[in-house]
Amino acid sequence: MNDATAASAVTRANADAISREISWLEKVIEARLGHFFDGTTTPFAVPPAPTQERGTVLGDLIARTGMNTSARMVLALAVAPHVNSAVLDPFYVKNSAIDRAFSQFGGHPDAGAAFIPSVETALFLIAGTDTAARIGAMQLFDPDHPLRLSAGVTLTQTPPSQVSRLDIPVHRVVALCDGKPPRPDFSPNFPARRLTTKLRWDDLILPAGVRDQLQHILSWLENRDQILDDWGMERVFGRGYKALFYGPPGTGKTLTATLLGQRTGLDVYRVDLSMVVSKYIGETEKNLGLIFDMAAERDWILFFDEADALFGTRTATASSNDRHANQEVSYLLQRIEECQSLVILASNLRSNIDDAFFRRFQSAVGFARPTVPERLQLWQNTLSTVPVAEDVSLRRLARDHDLSGAAIANIVRHAAVSALRREGETVATEDIKSAITAEMRKEGRTS
Ligand SMILES: Nc1ncnc2c1ncn2[C@@H]1O[C@H](COP(=O)(O)OP(=O)(O)OP(=O)(O)O)[C@@H](O)[C@H]1O
Ligand SMILES: [Mg+2]
């Protein structure tokens, strides 16, 4: 079997598992409604849940979390409107005595053509009208229940009716179907962007001490399961890890965060902090909340660039805008604190960060402007695939110009364009020199 067929076989198995579960839900609904309309004489027999083999996303989820029949009913009910809403149509039957829907079946009042299940619907399926059994089933909706934490079932209370709508985000459904959810797009509702790079870990030019600190973070990511689970340390400290990257612009902070993800196979998302200070305060918290939820669920590395806004001693509030901003910041700090994956905050200035805040990081990595030998390596790496004229002395360039890694990358780009503009076959010293001058001018310095 080649890779493509293997992948589609897995997807097929996942989809089959879900359709088995939904067919079972259909039988449960039929049995429950039959029992409800027949009167209470016949005992209610739950149709047996299908066996879900390990190896499918659903099967693994059920096995891992130990979900019982009731929990599986709730999950199937949340998934049904996304994959086969007709299964819920029987709930639309009208109570002819009063000519409206049966309130016992729950459902969301805003429902259009398709029935939208609510907590009430789930309780009815599980426990019928047996009050004690219904109360017993309520623990399924506890925020700590695997249905909420692992399966991602959501409850939304919608005023004015305060009906608790039962749902599950689409990306969860997709994940159940193919095991590999599409990555979310950047949008105002999702102010985070995935960072990628074609550079490799070996391209990073950093002093040995800094490399060692980064290696430590890598080792944490690679070995945390053993430390937390096998060595039982999860009770002492959680899965979260907070790192601070501080140092001048262009010294490799963003690149390093990106490469940590590349090395460990984890996605790195850069959160756009400009969205944090929004006047639509509730919206921002919801959007940020979504990022943190997804980060926890998918084990993303979260990267907050220019995080200084978060550290500043929070000033006395002048305007209501400031108050909102402060509230956002407090919310964000609390979520960072609780976050169960790696969070990296980047800042240009160590002095911006008060000591109390500093202590909360598991590691603080200082990036500095590169030394002469480091600059030589940066020049060599950046130019390694570029045809360079013989008169170019990288040693001299490294010695004479105090430039950051980012500046060197910019200069090489600028010089390459100049070389081609004058129809040169190689990048010459003059191209590099004029590029350096341009870069210095940009930085407000002179060479
Ligand atoms: N230490 C380094 N080793 C290798 N390349 C570097 C290094 N520093 C910078 N670069 C080059 O410069 C580019 C920009 O660096 P990066 O964005 O990581 O800097 P930064 O520290 O995040 O800057 P800022 O504070 O402005 O956000 C990198 O993609 C890389 O090409
Ligand atoms: Mg950066």
Coordinates of N, CA and C in Angstrom, one line a residue, residues 37-218:
F37 N -43.5 7.7 23.8 CA -44.9 7.8 23.3 C -45.7 6.6 23.7
D38 N -45.1 5.5 24.0 CA -45.7 4.2 24.4 C -46.2 4.3 25.8
G39 N -45.9 5.3 26.5 CA -46.1 5.3 28.0 C -45.0 4.7 28.7
T40 N -45.0 4.6 30.0 CA -43.9 4.2 30.8 C -43.8 2.8 31.1
T41 N -44.7 2.0 30.6 CA -44.7 0.6 31.0 C -43.5 -0.2 30.5
T42 N -43.1 0.0 29.3 CA -42.0 -0.8 28.8 C -40.7 -0.2 29.4
P43 N -39.8 -1.0 29.9 CA -38.5 -0.4 30.4 C -37.7 0.0 29.1
F44 N -37.0 1.1 29.3 CA -36.2 1.6 28.2 C -34.9 0.8 28.0
A45 N -34.8 0.3 26.8 CA -33.5 -0.5 26.6 C -32.7 0.3 25.6
V46 N -31.5 0.7 26.0 CA -30.6 1.4 25.1 C -30.0 0.5 24.1
P47 N -30.1 0.8 22.8 CA -29.5 -0.1 21.8 C -28.0 -0.1 22.1
P48 N -27.3 -1.3 22.0 CA -25.9 -1.4 22.3 C -25.1 -0.5 21.4
A49 N -24.1 0.2 22.0 CA -23.2 1.0 21.2 C -22.3 0.2 20.4
P50 N -22.0 0.7 19.2 CA -21.1 -0.1 18.3 C -19.7 -0.2 18.9
T51 N -19.0 -1.3 18.6 CA -17.6 -1.4 19.0 C -16.8 -0.5 18.1
Q52 N -16.0 0.4 18.7 CA -15.1 1.3 17.9 C -13.7 0.8 18.1
E53 N -13.1 0.3 17.1 CA -11.7 -0.2 17.2 C -10.7 0.9 17.5
R54 N -9.6 0.5 18.2 CA -8.5 1.5 18.3 C -7.9 1.7 16.9
G55 N -7.3 2.8 16.7 CA -6.7 3.1 15.4 C -7.5 4.1 14.6
T56 N -8.8 4.3 15.0 CA -9.5 5.5 14.5 C -9.5 6.6 15.5
V57 N -9.7 7.8 15.1 CA -9.6 8.9 16.0 C -10.7 8.8 17.1
L58 N -11.9 8.4 16.6 CA -13.0 8.2 17.5 C -12.8 7.1 18.5
G59 N -12.3 5.9 17.9 CA -12.1 4.8 18.8 C -11.0 5.1 19.8
D60 N -10.0 5.8 19.4 CA -8.9 6.1 20.4 C -9.4 7.0 21.5
L61 N -10.2 8.0 21.0 CA -10.8 9.0 22.0 C -11.6 8.3 23.0
I62 N -12.5 7.4 22.6 CA -13.4 6.7 23.5 C -12.5 5.8 24.5
A63 N -11.5 5.1 23.9 CA -10.7 4.2 24.8 C -9.9 5.1 25.8
R64 N -9.3 6.1 25.3 CA -8.4 6.9 26.1 C -9.1 7.6 27.2
T65 N -10.3 8.1 27.0 CA -11.0 8.9 28.0 C -12.0 8.0 28.8
G66 N -12.2 6.8 28.4 CA -13.1 5.9 29.0 C -14.5 6.4 29.0
M67 N -14.9 6.9 27.9 CA -16.3 7.5 27.7 C -17.3 6.3 27.8
N68 N -18.3 6.5 28.6 CA -19.4 5.5 28.7 C -20.5 5.8 27.7
T69 N -21.5 4.9 27.7 CA -22.6 5.0 26.7 C -23.2 6.4 26.7
S70 N -23.5 7.0 27.9 CA -24.1 8.3 27.9 C -23.3 9.3 27.3
A71 N -22.0 9.3 27.7 CA -21.1 10.3 27.1 C -21.0 10.2 25.6
R72 N -21.0 9.0 25.1 CA -21.0 8.8 23.6 C -22.3 9.3 23.0
M73 N -23.4 9.2 23.7 CA -24.6 9.7 23.1 C -24.5 11.3 23.0
V74 N -23.9 11.9 24.0 CA -23.8 13.4 23.9 C -22.9 13.8 22.8
L75 N -21.8 13.1 22.7 CA -20.8 13.4 21.6 C -21.5 13.2 20.2
A76 N -22.2 12.1 20.1 CA -22.9 11.8 18.8 C -23.9 12.9 18.5
L77 N -24.6 13.3 19.5 CA -25.6 14.3 19.4 C -25.0 15.7 19.0
A78 N -23.8 16.0 19.5 CA -23.2 17.2 19.1 C -22.6 17.2 17.7
V79 N -22.2 16.0 17.3 CA -21.6 15.8 15.9 C -22.7 15.7 14.9
A80 N -23.9 15.2 15.2 CA -24.9 14.9 14.2 C -25.3 16.0 13.3
P81 N -25.5 17.3 13.9 CA -26.0 18.3 13.0 C -24.9 18.7 11.9
H82 N -23.7 18.4 12.2 CA -22.6 18.6 11.2 C -22.5 17.6 10.1
V83 N -22.9 16.4 10.4 CA -22.7 15.3 9.4 C -24.0 14.7 8.9
N84 N -25.0 14.7 9.7 CA -26.3 14.2 9.2 C -27.4 14.7 10.0
S85 N -27.9 15.9 9.7 CA -28.8 16.5 10.6 C -30.2 15.9 10.5
A86 N -30.4 15.1 9.5 CA -31.8 14.5 9.3 C -32.0 13.5 10.5
V87 N -30.9 13.0 11.1 CA -31.1 12.0 12.2 C -31.9 12.6 13.3
L88 N -31.8 14.0 13.5 CA -32.5 14.6 14.6 C -33.9 15.0 14.2
D89 N -34.3 14.8 13.0 CA -35.7 15.3 12.5 C -36.8 14.7 13.4
P90 N -36.7 13.5 13.9 CA -37.9 13.0 14.7 C -38.2 13.9 15.9
F91 N -37.3 14.7 16.3 CA -37.6 15.6 17.5 C -38.5 16.7 17.1
Y92 N -38.7 16.8 15.8 CA -39.6 17.9 15.3 C -41.1 17.6 15.4
V93 N -41.4 16.3 15.8 CA -42.8 15.9 15.9 C -43.5 16.9 16.9
K94 N -44.7 17.3 16.5 CA -45.5 18.2 17.3 C -46.3 17.6 18.4
N95 N -46.5 18.2 19.5 CA -47.4 17.7 20.5 C -48.8 18.2 20.1
S96 N -49.6 17.3 19.6 CA -50.9 17.7 19.0 C -51.8 18.3 20.1
A97 N -51.6 18.0 21.4 CA -52.5 18.5 22.4 C -52.3 20.0 22.6
I98 N -51.1 20.5 22.3 CA -50.9 21.9 22.5 C -50.4 22.6 21.2
D99 N -50.3 21.8 20.2 CA -49.8 22.2 18.8 C -48.5 23.0 18.9
R100 N -47.5 22.5 19.6 CA -46.2 22.9 19.5 C -45.2 21.8 19.8
A101 N -43.9 22.1 19.7 CA -43.0 21.0 19.9 C -43.0 20.6 21.3
F102 N -42.5 19.4 21.5 CA -42.4 18.8 22.9 C -41.3 19.5 23.6
S103 N -41.6 20.2 24.7 CA -40.5 20.9 25.4 C -39.5 19.8 26.0
Q104 N -40.0 18.6 26.2 CA -39.1 17.6 26.8 C -37.9 17.3 25.9
F105 N -38.1 17.5 24.6 CA -37.0 17.2 23.7 C -35.9 18.2 23.6
G106 N -36.2 19.4 24.3 CA -35.1 20.4 24.2 C -35.0 21.0 22.8
G107 N -33.8 21.3 22.5 CA -33.5 21.9 21.1 C -33.5 23.4 21.2
H108 N -32.8 24.0 20.3 CA -32.6 25.4 20.3 C -33.7 26.1 19.6
P109 N -34.3 27.2 20.2 CA -35.4 27.8 19.6 C -35.2 28.5 18.3
D110 N -33.9 28.9 18.0 CA -33.6 29.6 16.8 C -33.5 28.6 15.6
A111 N -33.6 27.3 15.9 CA -33.4 26.3 14.8 C -34.2 26.6 13.6
G112 N -33.6 26.5 12.4 CA -34.3 26.7 11.2 C -34.8 25.3 10.7
A113 N -34.3 24.9 9.5 CA -34.8 23.6 8.9 C -34.3 22.5 9.8
A114 N -33.1 22.6 10.4 CA -32.5 21.5 11.1 C -32.6 21.7 12.6
F115 N -32.8 20.6 13.3 CA -33.0 20.6 14.7 C -31.6 20.8 15.4
I116 N -31.5 21.8 16.3 CA -30.2 22.1 17.0 C -30.4 21.5 18.4
P117 N -29.5 20.5 18.8 CA -29.7 19.9 20.1 C -29.3 20.8 21.2
S118 N -29.9 20.6 22.4 CA -29.4 21.4 23.6 C -29.1 20.3 24.7
V119 N -28.7 20.8 25.8 CA -28.4 20.0 26.9 C -29.7 19.2 27.3
E120 N -30.8 19.8 27.2 CA -32.1 19.2 27.5 C -32.3 18.0 26.6
T121 N -32.0 18.1 25.3 CA -32.1 17.0 24.3 C -31.3 15.8 24.8
A122 N -30.0 16.1 25.2 CA -29.1 15.0 25.7 C -29.7 14.4 26.9
L123 N -30.2 15.2 27.9 CA -30.7 14.6 29.1 C -31.9 13.7 28.8
F124 N -32.7 14.2 27.8 CA -33.9 13.4 27.5 C -33.5 12.0 26.9
L125 N -32.5 12.1 26.0 CA -32.0 10.8 25.4 C -31.5 9.9 26.5
I126 N -30.7 10.4 27.4 CA -30.0 9.6 28.4 C -31.0 9.1 29.4
A127 N -31.9 10.0 29.9 CA -32.7 9.7 31.1 C -34.2 9.8 30.9
G128 N -34.6 10.1 29.7 CA -36.1 10.3 29.5 C -36.6 11.4 30.5
T129 N -37.7 11.1 31.2 CA -38.2 12.1 32.1 C -38.0 11.7 33.5
D130 N -37.0 10.8 33.8 CA -36.7 10.4 35.1 C -35.8 11.5 35.8
T131 N -36.4 12.3 36.7 CA -35.7 13.4 37.2 C -34.3 13.0 37.9
A132 N -34.4 12.0 38.7 CA -33.1 11.6 39.4 C -32.0 11.2 38.4
A133 N -32.4 10.5 37.4 CA -31.4 10.0 36.4 C -30.9 11.2 35.6
R134 N -31.8 12.2 35.4 CA -31.3 13.4 34.7 C -30.3 14.2 35.5
I135 N -30.6 14.3 36.8 CA -29.6 15.0 37.6 C -28.3 14.3 37.6
G136 N -28.4 12.9 37.7 CA -27.2 12.1 37.7 C -26.4 12.4 36.4
A137 N -27.1 12.6 35.3 CA -26.4 12.7 34.0 C -25.7 14.1 33.8
M138 N -26.1 15.0 34.7 CA -25.6 16.4 34.5 C -24.1 16.5 34.6
Q139 N -23.5 15.5 35.3 CA -22.0 15.6 35.4 C -21.3 15.5 34.1
L140 N -22.0 15.0 33.1 CA -21.4 14.9 31.8 C -21.1 16.3 31.2
F141 N -21.7 17.3 31.7 CA -21.5 18.7 31.2 C -20.6 19.5 32.0
D142 N -20.0 18.8 33.0 CA -19.0 19.5 33.8 C -17.9 20.0 33.0
P143 N -17.3 21.2 33.2 CA -16.2 21.7 32.4 C -15.0 20.8 32.4
D144 N -14.9 19.9 33.4 CA -13.7 19.1 33.5 C -13.9 17.7 32.9
H145 N -15.2 17.4 32.4 CA -15.5 16.1 31.9 C -14.7 15.9 30.5
P146 N -14.2 14.7 30.3 CA -13.5 14.5 29.0 C -14.3 14.9 27.7
L147 N -15.7 14.9 27.9 CA -16.5 15.3 26.7 C -16.1 16.8 26.4
R148 N -15.9 17.6 27.4 CA -15.6 19.0 27.2 C -14.1 19.1 26.9
L149 N -13.3 18.5 27.8 CA -11.8 18.7 27.7 C -11.2 18.0 26.5
S150 N -11.5 16.7 26.3 CA -10.8 16.0 25.2 C -11.6 16.0 23.9
A151 N -12.9 15.8 24.0 CA -13.7 15.8 22.8 C -14.0 17.1 22.2
G152 N -14.0 18.1 23.1 CA -14.2 19.5 22.6 C -15.7 19.9 22.5
V153 N -16.6 19.2 23.1 CA -18.0 19.5 23.1 C -18.2 20.9 23.8
T154 N -19.0 21.8 23.1 CA -19.2 23.1 23.7 C -20.6 23.3 24.1
L155 N -20.8 24.2 25.1 CA -22.2 24.6 25.5 C -22.2 26.1 25.4
T156 N -23.2 26.6 24.7 CA -23.3 28.0 24.6 C -24.7 28.4 25.1
Q157 N -24.7 29.3 26.1 CA -26.0 29.8 26.6 C -26.4 31.0 25.8
T158 N -27.6 31.0 25.2 CA -28.0 32.1 24.4 C -29.2 32.8 25.0
P159 N -29.0 34.0 25.4 CA -30.1 34.8 26.0 C -31.1 35.1 24.8
P160 N -32.3 35.4 25.0 CA -32.9 35.5 26.4 C -33.4 34.2 26.9
S161 N -33.4 33.1 26.0 CA -34.0 31.9 26.5 C -33.1 31.1 27.5
Q162 N -31.8 31.4 27.4 CA -30.8 30.7 28.3 C -30.8 29.2 28.0
V163 N -31.2 28.8 26.8 CA -31.1 27.4 26.4 C -29.6 27.1 26.2
S164 N -29.1 26.0 26.7 CA -27.7 25.6 26.5 C -27.6 24.8 25.3
R165 N -27.1 25.5 24.2 CA -26.9 24.8 23.0 C -25.7 23.8 23.0
L166 N -25.9 22.6 22.5 CA -24.9 21.6 22.5 C -24.2 21.6 21.1
D167 N -22.9 21.8 21.1 CA -22.3 21.8 19.8 C -20.8 21.3 19.9
I168 N -20.2 21.3 18.7 CA -18.8 20.9 18.7 C -18.2 21.7 17.5
P169 N -17.0 22.3 17.7 CA -16.5 23.1 16.6 C -16.2 22.3 15.4
V170 N -16.3 22.9 14.2 CA -16.2 22.1 12.9 C -14.8 21.5 12.9
H171 N -13.7 22.2 13.3 CA -12.4 21.6 13.2 C -12.3 20.3 14.0
R172 N -13.1 20.2 15.1 CA -13.1 18.9 15.8 C -13.8 17.8 15.0
V173 N -14.8 18.2 14.3 CA -15.5 17.2 13.5 C -14.6 16.7 12.4
V174 N -13.9 17.7 11.8 CA -13.0 17.3 10.7 C -11.9 16.4 11.3
A175 N -11.4 16.8 12.5 CA -10.3 16.0 13.1 C -10.8 14.5 13.3
L176 N -12.1 14.4 13.7 CA -12.6 13.0 13.9 C -12.7 12.3 12.6
C177 N -12.9 13.0 11.5 CA -13.1 12.3 10.2 C -11.8 12.0 9.6
D178 N -10.8 12.9 9.6 CA -9.6 12.5 8.9 C -8.3 12.6 9.8
G179 N -8.5 12.9 11.1 CA -7.4 12.8 12.0 C -6.4 14.0 11.8
K180 N -6.6 14.8 10.8 CA -5.7 15.9 10.6 C -6.5 17.1 10.2
P181 N -6.8 17.9 11.2 CA -7.6 19.1 11.0 C -6.9 20.1 10.1
P182 N -7.6 20.9 9.2 CA -7.0 21.9 8.5 C -6.5 23.0 9.4
R183 N -5.4 23.7 9.1 CA -5.0 24.7 10.0 C -5.9 25.9 9.8
P184 N -6.2 26.6 10.9 CA -7.1 27.7 10.8 C -6.4 28.9 10.0
D185 N -7.2 29.7 9.4 CA -6.7 30.8 8.6 C -6.7 32.0 9.6
F186 N -5.7 32.9 9.3 CA -5.6 34.1 10.0 C -6.8 35.0 9.7
S187 N -7.5 35.5 10.7 CA -8.6 36.4 10.5 C -8.8 37.2 11.8
P188 N -9.6 38.3 11.7 CA -9.9 39.0 12.9 C -10.4 38.1 14.1
N189 N -11.0 37.0 13.7 CA -11.5 36.1 14.8 C -10.4 35.2 15.2
F190 N -9.3 35.1 14.5 CA -8.2 34.2 14.8 C -6.9 34.9 14.6
P191 N -6.6 35.8 15.6 CA -5.4 36.7 15.3 C -4.1 36.0 15.6
A192 N -3.8 34.9 14.9 CA -2.5 34.2 15.1 C -2.1 33.7 13.7
R193 N -0.9 33.7 13.5 CA -0.3 33.2 12.2 C 0.7 32.1 12.4
R194 N 0.7 31.1 11.6 CA 1.7 30.1 11.7 C 3.0 30.5 11.2
L195 N 4.1 30.3 11.9 CA 5.4 30.7 11.4 C 6.1 29.5 10.8
T196 N 6.7 29.7 9.7 CA 7.5 28.6 9.1 C 8.8 29.2 8.5
T197 N 9.8 28.4 8.2 CA 11.0 28.9 7.7 C 11.7 27.8 6.8
K198 N 12.4 28.2 5.8 CA 13.2 27.2 5.1 C 14.6 27.1 5.7
L199 N 14.9 27.9 6.6 CA 16.2 27.8 7.3 C 16.2 26.6 8.2
R200 N 17.3 26.0 8.6 CA 17.4 24.9 9.4 C 18.1 25.2 10.7
W201 N 18.0 24.3 11.7 CA 18.5 24.6 13.0 C 20.0 24.9 12.9
D202 N 20.7 24.3 12.0 CA 22.2 24.5 11.8 C 22.5 25.9 11.3
D203 N 21.5 26.6 10.7 CA 21.7 27.9 10.2 C 21.7 29.0 11.3
L204 N 21.2 28.6 12.5 CA 21.2 29.5 13.6 C 22.6 29.8 14.1
I205 N 23.0 31.1 14.1 CA 24.4 31.4 14.6 C 24.2 32.1 16.0
L206 N 24.5 31.3 17.0 CA 24.3 31.8 18.4 C 25.5 31.4 19.2
P207 N 25.8 32.1 20.3 CA 26.9 31.7 21.2 C 26.5 30.3 21.9
A208 N 27.5 29.6 22.3 CA 27.3 28.3 22.9 C 26.4 28.3 24.0
G209 N 26.5 29.3 24.9 CA 25.6 29.4 26.1 C 24.1 29.5 25.7
V210 N 23.8 30.3 24.7 CA 22.5 30.4 24.2 C 22.0 29.1 23.6
R211 N 22.8 28.5 22.8 CA 22.5 27.2 22.2 C 22.1 26.2 23.3
D212 N 22.9 26.2 24.3 CA 22.7 25.3 25.4 C 21.3 25.5 26.0
Q213 N 20.9 26.8 26.2 CA 19.6 27.1 26.8 C 18.5 26.6 25.9
L214 N 18.7 26.8 24.6 CA 17.7 26.4 23.6 C 17.6 24.8 23.6
Q215 N 18.8 24.2 23.7 CA 18.8 22.7 23.7 C 18.0 22.2 24.9
H216 N 18.0 23.0 26.0 CA 17.3 22.6 27.2 C 15.8 22.6 26.9
I217 N 15.3 23.7 26.2 CA 13.9 23.8 25.9 C 13.5 22.6 24.9
L218 N 14.4 22.4 24.0 CA 14.1 21.2 23.0 C 14.0 19.9 23.8

